[in-house]
Amino acid sequence: MSEVSEARGDRSPLAEWLPGGRLTLAVLAVLVLLLLVTTFVLKPFAIPSSSMEPGLRAGDRVLVNKLAYRLGAEPQRGDVVVFDGTGYFGDAHYIKRVVGTGGDRVVCCDRRGRIEVNGRAVDEPYLHRGDRPSEVPFDVVVPGASLFLLGDHRSASSDSRDHLGSPGGGMIPLDHVIGRAEWITWPFDRLTGVDGGGGFARVPDPPAGGGHG
């Protein structure tokens, strides 16, 4: 009798009340945990278009790290980020690559057709085959706490170049960034990390007082 009595004493009152008992309680706990994770840590997003090909294809699902820029870190050149375009690009979420951060001067193009950031040409191996870095010339300085963003499939991407005359001048404020795309999770045969664009490694910092913030 004592063993049975102790076992009943260990059971949660909530488990006693729920249909299915401990199994239902465990399922609910998992669902709550998943909700917390997708709300505050990792969230899946579907790629809606070809603007980030070849790395990301329409229909891919990517896992976005929502904590990447919440602990003092800021987006870096080459990061692929998801952001809220409301008031700047359109009332939707977008995924693009960071080409310029606060204070950077981004110019297109040099004599070899490459984008320059702070006077340094950038090689972009992730570009869609046959695309030039840009068919549209531009010369911009990114304001502090903002980003200049481009799609990898330049000829099929509506990005900062297309909004230079819009509110914000084509730049996206840091507080509109939802997170950094980390992994392609679907389809399973494309399970891999998202290319961070190492071509920016040699880009110098902007001049002092250039607008980082």
Tab-separated table of C-alpha atoms in Angstrom:
chain	number	residue	atom	x	y	z
A	1	MET	CA	0.000	0.000	0.000
A	2	SER	CA	2.817	2.410	0.872
A	3	GLU	CA	4.414	2.089	-2.598
A	4	VAL	CA	1.114	2.774	-4.370
A	5	SER	CA	0.421	5.721	-2.100
A	6	GLU	CA	3.847	7.293	-2.809
A	7	ALA	CA	3.379	6.890	-6.562
A	8	ARG	CA	0.066	8.742	-6.401
A	9	GLY	CA	1.674	11.468	-4.330
A	10	ASP	CA	4.292	12.028	-7.080
A	11	ARG	CA	1.666	12.705	-9.739
A	12	SER	CA	1.095	16.351	-10.662
A	13	PRO	CA	-2.383	17.678	-9.842
A	14	LEU	CA	-2.465	19.057	-13.389
A	15	ALA	CA	-1.693	15.585	-14.793
A	16	GLU	CA	-4.535	14.177	-12.683
A	17	TRP	CA	-6.920	16.769	-14.121
A	18	LEU	CA	-5.925	16.493	-17.802
A	19	PRO	CA	-7.417	13.759	-20.004
A	20	GLY	CA	-4.525	11.453	-20.818
A	21	GLY	CA	-2.629	12.395	-17.670
A	22	ARG	CA	1.147	12.650	-17.856
A	23	LEU	CA	1.292	11.981	-21.602
A	24	THR	CA	-0.961	14.961	-22.345
A	25	LEU	CA	1.025	17.109	-19.917
A	26	ALA	CA	4.292	16.136	-21.628
A	27	VAL	CA	2.886	16.966	-25.071
A	28	LEU	CA	1.668	20.347	-23.823
A	29	ALA	CA	5.066	21.079	-22.281
A	30	VAL	CA	6.783	20.313	-25.593
A	31	LEU	CA	4.345	22.548	-27.485
A	32	VAL	CA	4.904	25.419	-25.055
A	33	LEU	CA	8.672	24.965	-25.372
A	34	LEU	CA	8.432	25.029	-29.182
A	35	LEU	CA	6.297	28.173	-29.010
A	36	LEU	CA	8.855	29.898	-26.805
A	37	VAL	CA	11.720	28.841	-29.076
A	38	THR	CA	10.003	30.030	-32.277
A	39	THR	CA	8.946	33.287	-30.603
A	40	PHE	CA	12.270	34.252	-29.042
A	41	VAL	CA	15.093	32.095	-30.476
A	42	LEU	CA	14.645	30.272	-33.798
A	43	LYS	CA	11.916	30.730	-36.370
A	44	PRO	CA	11.359	29.038	-39.751
A	45	PHE	CA	10.712	31.195	-42.817
A	46	ALA	CA	9.716	30.167	-46.329
A	47	ILE	CA	11.601	31.621	-49.300
A	48	PRO	CA	8.917	33.124	-51.574
A	49	SER	CA	10.915	34.001	-54.699
A	50	SER	CA	14.105	33.479	-56.693
A	51	SER	CA	15.750	36.709	-55.485
A	52	MET	CA	18.368	34.854	-53.398
A	53	GLU	CA	19.279	32.112	-55.895
A	54	PRO	CA	21.351	30.081	-56.258
A	55	GLY	CA	21.929	29.774	-52.510
A	56	LEU	CA	18.270	29.973	-51.525
A	57	ARG	CA	15.535	28.759	-53.853
A	58	ALA	CA	11.827	29.528	-53.901
A	59	GLY	CA	10.136	27.026	-51.589
A	60	ASP	CA	13.151	26.501	-49.334
A	61	ARG	CA	12.594	26.744	-45.589
A	62	VAL	CA	15.290	28.512	-43.602
A	63	LEU	CA	15.829	28.653	-39.864
A	64	VAL	CA	16.375	32.205	-38.630
A	65	ASN	CA	18.322	32.950	-35.459
A	66	LYS	CA	16.336	35.697	-33.712
A	67	LEU	CA	18.926	36.094	-30.948
A	68	ALA	CA	21.828	36.758	-33.342
A	69	TYR	CA	21.509	40.530	-32.929
A	70	ARG	CA	19.774	40.778	-29.582
A	71	LEU	CA	22.780	40.629	-27.237
A	72	GLY	CA	24.778	43.616	-28.435
A	73	ALA	CA	25.905	42.159	-31.783
A	74	GLU	CA	24.924	43.796	-35.077
A	75	PRO	CA	24.567	42.425	-38.610
A	76	GLN	CA	27.850	42.067	-40.484
A	77	ARG	CA	28.556	42.503	-44.178
A	78	GLY	CA	27.753	39.233	-45.914
A	79	ASP	CA	25.102	38.106	-43.406
A	80	VAL	CA	21.820	36.913	-44.886
A	81	VAL	CA	19.051	38.455	-42.821
A	82	VAL	CA	15.270	38.451	-42.607
A	83	PHE	CA	13.705	41.851	-41.965
A	84	ASP	CA	10.373	43.637	-41.833
A	85	GLY	CA	10.162	45.922	-44.856
A	86	THR	CA	7.160	47.904	-43.612
A	87	GLY	CA	7.572	51.562	-44.493
A	88	TYR	CA	10.709	50.934	-46.540
A	89	PHE	CA	10.408	48.015	-49.003
A	90	GLY	CA	6.762	47.034	-48.522
A	91	ASP	CA	4.496	45.509	-45.890
A	92	ALA	CA	6.119	42.078	-45.818
A	93	HIS	CA	9.129	40.150	-44.575
A	94	TYR	CA	12.144	39.982	-46.877
A	95	ILE	CA	15.407	38.060	-46.987
A	96	LYS	CA	18.515	39.744	-48.436
A	97	ARG	CA	22.275	39.907	-47.980
A	98	VAL	CA	23.912	42.721	-45.995
A	99	VAL	CA	26.294	44.606	-48.296
A	100	GLY	CA	26.767	47.772	-46.256
A	101	THR	CA	26.438	48.669	-42.575
A	102	GLY	CA	26.317	52.049	-40.833
A	103	GLY	CA	28.944	54.440	-42.183
A	104	ASP	CA	29.924	52.311	-45.183
A	105	ARG	CA	30.229	53.849	-48.626
A	106	VAL	CA	28.875	51.365	-51.194
A	107	VAL	CA	29.597	52.056	-54.859
A	108	CYS	CA	28.799	50.276	-58.099
A	109	CYS	CA	30.774	49.593	-59.957
A	110	ASP	CA	34.574	49.544	-60.372
A	111	ARG	CA	36.338	49.024	-63.710
A	112	ARG	CA	35.877	45.271	-63.432
A	113	GLY	CA	32.181	45.611	-62.659
A	114	ARG	CA	32.509	44.814	-58.948
A	115	ILE	CA	30.830	46.510	-56.018
A	116	GLU	CA	33.159	48.522	-53.792
A	117	VAL	CA	32.673	48.978	-50.059
A	118	ASN	CA	34.836	51.671	-48.432
A	119	GLY	CA	37.049	51.681	-51.498
A	120	ARG	CA	37.667	47.912	-51.520
A	121	ALA	CA	36.281	45.780	-54.356
A	122	VAL	CA	34.208	42.799	-53.208
A	123	ASP	CA	34.229	39.407	-54.937
A	124	GLU	CA	30.776	37.826	-54.722
A	125	PRO	CA	30.939	34.106	-55.569
A	126	TYR	CA	27.362	33.582	-54.385
A	127	LEU	CA	25.885	35.638	-57.247
A	128	HIS	CA	23.512	33.964	-59.667
A	129	ARG	CA	25.355	32.744	-62.750
A	130	GLY	CA	25.203	35.309	-65.523
A	131	ASP	CA	24.300	38.205	-63.222
A	132	ARG	CA	26.433	41.299	-62.883
A	133	PRO	CA	26.824	42.771	-59.376
A	134	SER	CA	24.402	45.459	-60.525
A	135	GLU	CA	23.004	46.887	-63.729
A	136	VAL	CA	22.087	50.007	-61.749
A	137	PRO	CA	24.929	52.376	-60.791
A	138	PHE	CA	24.841	53.805	-57.282
A	139	ASP	CA	27.034	55.596	-54.781
A	140	VAL	CA	25.590	55.669	-51.266
A	141	VAL	CA	26.724	56.158	-47.699
A	142	VAL	CA	24.783	53.988	-45.262
A	143	PRO	CA	23.392	55.976	-42.305
A	144	GLY	CA	24.134	54.850	-38.781
A	145	ALA	CA	22.035	51.979	-37.405
A	146	SER	CA	20.973	51.033	-40.948
A	147	LEU	CA	21.745	48.428	-43.610
A	148	PHE	CA	22.149	48.383	-47.392
A	149	LEU	CA	20.824	45.024	-48.644
A	150	LEU	CA	20.938	43.198	-51.972
A	151	GLY	CA	19.622	39.895	-53.278
A	152	ASP	CA	22.065	37.320	-54.673
A	153	HIS	CA	20.050	36.999	-57.899
A	154	ARG	CA	20.564	40.651	-58.752
A	155	SER	CA	18.544	40.618	-61.977
A	156	ALA	CA	15.525	39.170	-60.113
A	157	SER	CA	15.783	41.047	-56.821
A	158	SER	CA	13.971	44.160	-55.673
A	159	ASP	CA	16.310	45.470	-52.988
A	160	SER	CA	18.033	48.617	-51.726
A	161	ARG	CA	18.906	49.651	-55.278
A	162	ASP	CA	15.234	49.869	-56.206
A	163	HIS	CA	14.320	52.016	-53.224
A	164	LEU	CA	17.033	54.685	-53.285
A	165	GLY	CA	14.316	57.319	-53.845
A	166	SER	CA	11.910	55.837	-51.288
A	167	PRO	CA	11.604	56.761	-47.588
A	168	GLY	CA	14.855	55.776	-45.928
A	169	GLY	CA	16.752	55.896	-49.221
A	170	GLY	CA	16.669	52.121	-49.643
A	171	MET	CA	18.207	51.515	-46.214
A	172	ILE	CA	16.658	49.305	-43.546
A	173	PRO	CA	16.931	50.286	-39.843
A	174	LEU	CA	18.568	47.748	-37.564
A	175	ASP	CA	15.436	47.511	-35.446
A	176	HIS	CA	13.550	46.105	-38.455
A	177	VAL	CA	15.889	43.095	-38.640
A	178	ILE	CA	14.250	39.917	-37.347
A	179	GLY	CA	17.334	37.700	-37.383
A	180	ARG	CA	20.072	35.966	-39.336
A	181	ALA	CA	19.333	33.039	-41.650
A	182	GLU	CA	21.412	30.104	-40.405
A	183	TRP	CA	20.248	26.850	-42.026
A	184	ILE	CA	18.241	25.540	-44.939
A	185	THR	CA	16.021	22.941	-43.282
A	186	TRP	CA	13.720	21.964	-46.161
A	187	PRO	CA	13.820	20.155	-48.506
A	188	PHE	CA	15.955	17.650	-46.612
A	189	ASP	CA	18.300	17.036	-49.532
A	190	ARG	CA	19.336	20.705	-49.288
A	191	LEU	CA	20.048	20.689	-45.558
A	192	THR	CA	23.032	23.004	-45.153
A	193	GLY	CA	24.200	26.238	-43.570
A	194	VAL	CA	23.498	29.572	-45.280
A	195	ASP	CA	26.564	31.064	-47.011
A	196	GLY	CA	27.850	34.037	-45.022
A	197	GLY	CA	29.630	35.702	-47.952
A	198	GLY	CA	33.312	35.678	-47.033
A	199	GLY	CA	34.174	38.174	-49.780
A	200	PHE	CA	33.700	41.026	-47.324
A	201	ALA	CA	36.479	39.927	-44.974
A	202	ARG	CA	39.012	42.406	-46.389
A	203	VAL	CA	36.682	45.412	-46.459
A	204	PRO	CA	38.071	48.161	-44.187
A	205	ASP	CA	36.005	49.959	-41.610
A	206	PRO	CA	34.528	53.293	-42.669
A	207	PRO	CA	36.379	56.477	-41.686
A	208	ALA	CA	35.995	57.602	-38.089
A	209	GLY	CA	32.698	59.406	-37.659
A	210	GLY	CA	31.323	57.711	-40.751
A	211	GLY	CA	28.032	56.917	-39.091
A	212	HIS	CA	28.296	53.592	-37.280
A	213	GLY	CA	25.692	53.318	-34.596
